[in-house]
Amino acid sequence: MNDILARILARKREEVAQLKRDHTPASLTQRCEKQGAPRGFAAALRQKADAGQPAVIAEIKRASPSKGLIRPDFDPAWIATEYERGGAACLSILTDEDYFQGSIDHFVAARNAVALPAIRKDFIIDELQVLESRAIGADCILLIAAALPVARLVALHKTARDLGMDVLIEVHDRSELTAVLQARLGSGLMIGINNRNLRTFETRLETTLDLLPWMPAGHEVITESGIGTPADVRRMTGAGVHRFLVGESLMRQPNPGVALKRLLVA
C-alpha cells in the first residue's frame, strides 16, 4: 500500500525536532499569552447548525499529496475574505509545507483578514505544536486518530483545551471512532469523519453514512472531504449531518466564496 500518512508523519517528526531546537515551551507560552481569546470555533458551527443552515468549515488549501497543485493563484487573505462573504462558519487553513504547500504565514494572513474562527490544519503529534498553534492565533486544532496512539490523543487534547482552543478529532473508520470514544475525552466532542482515506486518499461519502449509526448522541459530527455539489449537502443533511469541511471543490473555482454560496443552495 502506498501509505501517504506514514510518509507525512515521518517528515512531521523531523519538523517537530526542528521546532524544539528553535523554541521552548516557555517562549511559545509567552506568545500565546499575547493572543486574544480564541474566537469560538465549535460555537460558530453550532450557531449555524442550530439555525437550520449547513455549517461549513471552508478550507484554504493550495495543494494535496494526491492531486498536486490545486490553486496556482493563491492569496490566503483574499480567499478567507471571499469565504466569509460566501457564508462560511469557520476556516480551515493548511500549514503543512512539504505535502500541502501550506505555511504558518498563510494561516496568519487568512485569519487576520476576517472575523471567522480558524482551525490549524496540520498533522499535530507533539505538545509544542499545540502551543505553536495558539501562538499563531489558532482557535482550534486538528487531531487525527489514525496518526496518534490513544494516550497521545488524550494528552494533546488536554493541552489544547487548557489553552482555550477547540479540538476537531478526525476518524475514518469504526475502529478509530471506537478508540476515540473509549478515550473518555468527555461529552460534546467535535468528531470529523473523513471520507478520504489518509493512507490511500480514496474518497467515498458512504464513510460518513456508515459510521453515523455508531456515533453516540451528544457529539457534533462533521463530514469531511468529497462534498462537491448541493446534492451532496442535501444527502448529508437528510442523514442528520449539518456540519461540513469543504476544500478542494471550492479551491478549484475562480471565486471560492461564490462557489460556497452555490454549494449551499437548497
PDB file of C-alpha atoms in Angstrom, residues 97-246:
ATOM      1  CA  GLU A  97       4.603  22.734   3.825  1.00  0.00           C
ATOM      2  CA  ASP A  98       6.025  19.621   2.198  1.00  0.00           C
ATOM      3  CA  TYR A  99       2.829  17.841   1.192  1.00  0.00           C
ATOM      4  CA  PHE A 100       0.184  20.600   1.007  1.00  0.00           C
ATOM      5  CA  GLN A 101       2.304  23.688   0.182  1.00  0.00           C
ATOM      6  CA  GLY A 102       0.887  25.412   3.236  1.00  0.00           C
ATOM      7  CA  SER A 103       2.604  27.590   5.809  1.00  0.00           C
ATOM      8  CA  ILE A 104       2.131  29.402   9.088  1.00  0.00           C
ATOM      9  CA  ASP A 105       2.289  32.661   7.118  1.00  0.00           C
ATOM     10  CA  HIS A 106      -0.780  31.517   5.144  1.00  0.00           C
ATOM     11  CA  PHE A 107      -2.592  30.854   8.415  1.00  0.00           C
ATOM     12  CA  VAL A 108      -1.795  34.246   9.916  1.00  0.00           C
ATOM     13  CA  ALA A 109      -2.664  36.157   6.735  1.00  0.00           C
ATOM     14  CA  ALA A 110      -6.007  34.384   6.295  1.00  0.00           C
ATOM     15  CA  ARG A 111      -7.145  34.559   9.917  1.00  0.00           C
ATOM     16  CA  ASN A 112      -6.160  38.217  10.274  1.00  0.00           C
ATOM     17  CA  ALA A 113      -8.217  39.123   7.198  1.00  0.00           C
ATOM     18  CA  VAL A 114     -11.562  38.045   8.701  1.00  0.00           C
ATOM     19  CA  ALA A 115     -13.528  37.645  11.914  1.00  0.00           C
ATOM     20  CA  LEU A 116     -14.115  33.902  11.418  1.00  0.00           C
ATOM     21  CA  PRO A 117     -12.632  31.286  13.764  1.00  0.00           C
ATOM     22  CA  ALA A 118      -9.900  29.178  12.169  1.00  0.00           C
ATOM     23  CA  ILE A 119      -8.519  25.691  12.633  1.00  0.00           C
ATOM     24  CA  ARG A 120      -4.867  24.984  12.022  1.00  0.00           C
ATOM     25  CA  LYS A 121      -4.965  22.031   9.627  1.00  0.00           C
ATOM     26  CA  ASP A 122      -1.791  20.039  10.087  1.00  0.00           C
ATOM     27  CA  PHE A 123      -0.514  16.765  11.499  1.00  0.00           C
ATOM     28  CA  ILE A 124      -0.226  17.527  15.217  1.00  0.00           C
ATOM     29  CA  ILE A 125       1.812  14.958  17.137  1.00  0.00           C
ATOM     30  CA  ASP A 126       3.512  16.959  19.890  1.00  0.00           C
ATOM     31  CA  GLU A 127       2.523  19.424  22.630  1.00  0.00           C
ATOM     32  CA  LEU A 128       4.916  22.053  21.269  1.00  0.00           C
ATOM     33  CA  GLN A 129       2.913  22.102  18.031  1.00  0.00           C
ATOM     34  CA  VAL A 130      -0.213  22.757  20.096  1.00  0.00           C
ATOM     35  CA  LEU A 131       1.479  25.711  21.796  1.00  0.00           C
ATOM     36  CA  GLU A 132       2.687  26.961  18.426  1.00  0.00           C
ATOM     37  CA  SER A 133      -0.871  26.747  17.101  1.00  0.00           C
ATOM     38  CA  ARG A 134      -2.242  29.037  19.815  1.00  0.00           C
ATOM     39  CA  ALA A 135       0.796  31.300  19.460  1.00  0.00           C
ATOM     40  CA  ILE A 136      -0.116  31.974  15.817  1.00  0.00           C
ATOM     41  CA  GLY A 137      -3.769  32.561  16.713  1.00  0.00           C
ATOM     42  CA  ALA A 138      -5.399  29.189  16.053  1.00  0.00           C
ATOM     43  CA  ASP A 139      -8.872  28.830  17.556  1.00  0.00           C
ATOM     44  CA  CYS A 140      -8.937  25.069  17.022  1.00  0.00           C
ATOM     45  CA  ILE A 141      -6.549  22.259  16.140  1.00  0.00           C
ATOM     46  CA  LEU A 142      -6.991  19.004  14.279  1.00  0.00           C
ATOM     47  CA  LEU A 143      -6.070  15.699  15.922  1.00  0.00           C
ATOM     48  CA  ILE A 144      -6.073  12.736  13.550  1.00  0.00           C
ATOM     49  CA  ALA A 145      -6.884   9.416  15.218  1.00  0.00           C
ATOM     50  CA  ALA A 146      -5.023   7.450  12.546  1.00  0.00           C
ATOM     51  CA  ALA A 147      -1.842   9.380  13.368  1.00  0.00           C
ATOM     52  CA  LEU A 148      -1.921   9.145  17.156  1.00  0.00           C
ATOM     53  CA  PRO A 149      -1.860   6.449  19.837  1.00  0.00           C
ATOM     54  CA  VAL A 150      -4.744   6.996  22.236  1.00  0.00           C
ATOM     55  CA  ALA A 151      -2.501   8.238  25.040  1.00  0.00           C
ATOM     56  CA  ARG A 152      -1.044  10.884  22.704  1.00  0.00           C
ATOM     57  CA  LEU A 153      -4.524  11.890  21.559  1.00  0.00           C
ATOM     58  CA  VAL A 154      -5.643  12.371  25.171  1.00  0.00           C
ATOM     59  CA  ALA A 155      -2.559  14.400  26.107  1.00  0.00           C
ATOM     60  CA  LEU A 156      -2.736  16.684  23.065  1.00  0.00           C
ATOM     61  CA  HIS A 157      -6.480  17.186  23.524  1.00  0.00           C
ATOM     62  CA  LYS A 158      -5.904  18.279  27.125  1.00  0.00           C
ATOM     63  CA  THR A 159      -3.135  20.687  26.144  1.00  0.00           C
ATOM     64  CA  ALA A 160      -5.351  22.337  23.538  1.00  0.00           C
ATOM     65  CA  ARG A 161      -8.335  22.614  25.840  1.00  0.00           C
ATOM     66  CA  ASP A 162      -6.153  24.068  28.611  1.00  0.00           C
ATOM     67  CA  LEU A 163      -5.168  26.787  26.134  1.00  0.00           C
ATOM     68  CA  GLY A 164      -8.822  27.537  25.381  1.00  0.00           C
ATOM     69  CA  MET A 165      -8.819  26.028  21.896  1.00  0.00           C
ATOM     70  CA  ASP A 166     -11.437  23.736  20.451  1.00  0.00           C
ATOM     71  CA  VAL A 167     -10.375  20.372  19.045  1.00  0.00           C
ATOM     72  CA  LEU A 168     -11.601  18.581  15.940  1.00  0.00           C
ATOM     73  CA  ILE A 169     -10.863  14.862  16.234  1.00  0.00           C
ATOM     74  CA  GLU A 170     -10.758  13.099  12.894  1.00  0.00           C
ATOM     75  CA  VAL A 171     -11.642   9.456  12.262  1.00  0.00           C
ATOM     76  CA  HIS A 172     -12.229   7.498   9.074  1.00  0.00           C
ATOM     77  CA  ASP A 173     -13.302   4.038  10.213  1.00  0.00           C
ATOM     78  CA  ARG A 174     -15.140   2.304  13.028  1.00  0.00           C
ATOM     79  CA  SER A 175     -12.021   1.174  14.903  1.00  0.00           C
ATOM     80  CA  GLU A 176     -10.743   4.749  15.089  1.00  0.00           C
ATOM     81  CA  LEU A 177     -14.137   6.001  16.242  1.00  0.00           C
ATOM     82  CA  THR A 178     -14.277   3.327  18.937  1.00  0.00           C
ATOM     83  CA  ALA A 179     -10.807   4.245  20.174  1.00  0.00           C
ATOM     84  CA  VAL A 180     -11.749   7.939  20.397  1.00  0.00           C
ATOM     85  CA  LEU A 181     -14.971   7.219  22.267  1.00  0.00           C
ATOM     86  CA  GLN A 182     -13.199   4.887  24.691  1.00  0.00           C
ATOM     87  CA  ALA A 183     -10.598   7.566  25.445  1.00  0.00           C
ATOM     88  CA  ARG A 184     -13.169   9.278  27.704  1.00  0.00           C
ATOM     89  CA  LEU A 185     -12.468  12.785  26.457  1.00  0.00           C
ATOM     90  CA  GLY A 186     -15.862  13.998  27.608  1.00  0.00           C
ATOM     91  CA  SER A 187     -19.186  14.838  26.018  1.00  0.00           C
ATOM     92  CA  GLY A 188     -19.863  17.175  23.133  1.00  0.00           C
ATOM     93  CA  LEU A 189     -16.786  16.265  21.130  1.00  0.00           C
ATOM     94  CA  MET A 190     -16.331  17.569  17.590  1.00  0.00           C
ATOM     95  CA  ILE A 191     -15.727  14.409  15.593  1.00  0.00           C
ATOM     96  CA  GLY A 192     -14.847  14.750  11.948  1.00  0.00           C
ATOM     97  CA  ILE A 193     -15.494  11.773   9.719  1.00  0.00           C
ATOM     98  CA  ASN A 194     -13.034  11.980   6.856  1.00  0.00           C
ATOM     99  CA  ASN A 195     -14.443  10.486   3.695  1.00  0.00           C
ATOM    100  CA  ARG A 196     -10.892  10.408   2.319  1.00  0.00           C
ATOM    101  CA  ASN A 197      -8.739   7.503   3.457  1.00  0.00           C
ATOM    102  CA  LEU A 198      -5.465   9.111   4.570  1.00  0.00           C
ATOM    103  CA  ARG A 199      -3.476   6.031   3.655  1.00  0.00           C
ATOM    104  CA  THR A 200      -4.735   5.658   0.077  1.00  0.00           C
ATOM    105  CA  PHE A 201      -6.543   9.014  -0.464  1.00  0.00           C
ATOM    106  CA  GLU A 202      -9.584   7.215  -1.885  1.00  0.00           C
ATOM    107  CA  THR A 203     -12.736   9.254  -1.188  1.00  0.00           C
ATOM    108  CA  ARG A 204     -16.289   7.984  -0.639  1.00  0.00           C
ATOM    109  CA  LEU A 205     -19.183   9.801   1.058  1.00  0.00           C
ATOM    110  CA  GLU A 206     -20.510   6.492   2.357  1.00  0.00           C
ATOM    111  CA  THR A 207     -17.789   6.597   5.015  1.00  0.00           C
ATOM    112  CA  THR A 208     -19.768   9.200   6.949  1.00  0.00           C
ATOM    113  CA  LEU A 209     -23.090   7.450   6.441  1.00  0.00           C
ATOM    114  CA  ASP A 210     -21.654   4.088   7.509  1.00  0.00           C
ATOM    115  CA  LEU A 211     -20.278   5.486  10.781  1.00  0.00           C
ATOM    116  CA  LEU A 212     -23.317   7.511  11.829  1.00  0.00           C
ATOM    117  CA  PRO A 213     -25.133   4.562  13.475  1.00  0.00           C
ATOM    118  CA  TRP A 214     -22.106   4.059  15.761  1.00  0.00           C
ATOM    119  CA  MET A 215     -21.938   7.694  16.879  1.00  0.00           C
ATOM    120  CA  PRO A 216     -23.431   8.262  20.339  1.00  0.00           C
ATOM    121  CA  ALA A 217     -25.798  11.179  20.821  1.00  0.00           C
ATOM    122  CA  GLY A 218     -24.296  14.387  22.115  1.00  0.00           C
ATOM    123  CA  HIS A 219     -21.254  14.611  19.840  1.00  0.00           C
ATOM    124  CA  GLU A 220     -21.034  17.034  16.925  1.00  0.00           C
ATOM    125  CA  VAL A 221     -20.377  15.257  13.624  1.00  0.00           C
ATOM    126  CA  ILE A 222     -18.516  16.978  10.798  1.00  0.00           C
ATOM    127  CA  THR A 223     -18.330  15.310   7.404  1.00  0.00           C
ATOM    128  CA  GLU A 224     -15.018  15.990   5.675  1.00  0.00           C
ATOM    129  CA  SER A 225     -13.862  15.641   2.061  1.00  0.00           C
ATOM    130  CA  GLY A 226     -15.777  14.762  -1.081  1.00  0.00           C
ATOM    131  CA  ILE A 227     -18.527  17.374  -0.706  1.00  0.00           C
ATOM    132  CA  GLY A 228     -18.772  18.988  -4.118  1.00  0.00           C
ATOM    133  CA  THR A 229     -22.414  19.652  -5.022  1.00  0.00           C
ATOM    134  CA  PRO A 230     -25.645  20.867  -3.398  1.00  0.00           C
ATOM    135  CA  ALA A 231     -26.891  17.285  -3.765  1.00  0.00           C
ATOM    136  CA  ASP A 232     -24.016  16.084  -1.570  1.00  0.00           C
ATOM    137  CA  VAL A 233     -25.016  18.641   1.068  1.00  0.00           C
ATOM    138  CA  ARG A 234     -28.661  17.573   0.889  1.00  0.00           C
ATOM    139  CA  ARG A 235     -27.657  13.919   1.182  1.00  0.00           C
ATOM    140  CA  MET A 236     -25.797  14.636   4.404  1.00  0.00           C
ATOM    141  CA  THR A 237     -28.370  16.961   5.949  1.00  0.00           C
ATOM    142  CA  GLY A 238     -31.011  14.347   5.156  1.00  0.00           C
ATOM    143  CA  ALA A 239     -28.976  11.921   7.269  1.00  0.00           C
ATOM    144  CA  GLY A 240     -28.770  14.435  10.117  1.00  0.00           C
ATOM    145  CA  VAL A 241     -25.297  15.830   9.425  1.00  0.00           C
ATOM    146  CA  HIS A 242     -25.240  19.636   9.348  1.00  0.00           C
ATOM    147  CA  ARG A 243     -21.516  20.403   9.661  1.00  0.00           C
ATOM    148  CA  PHE A 244     -19.141  20.195   6.697  1.00  0.00           C
ATOM    149  CA  LEU A 245     -15.462  20.670   5.920  1.00  0.00           C
ATOM    150  CA  VAL A 246     -15.118  21.560   2.252  1.00  0.00           C
TER     151      VAL A 246
END
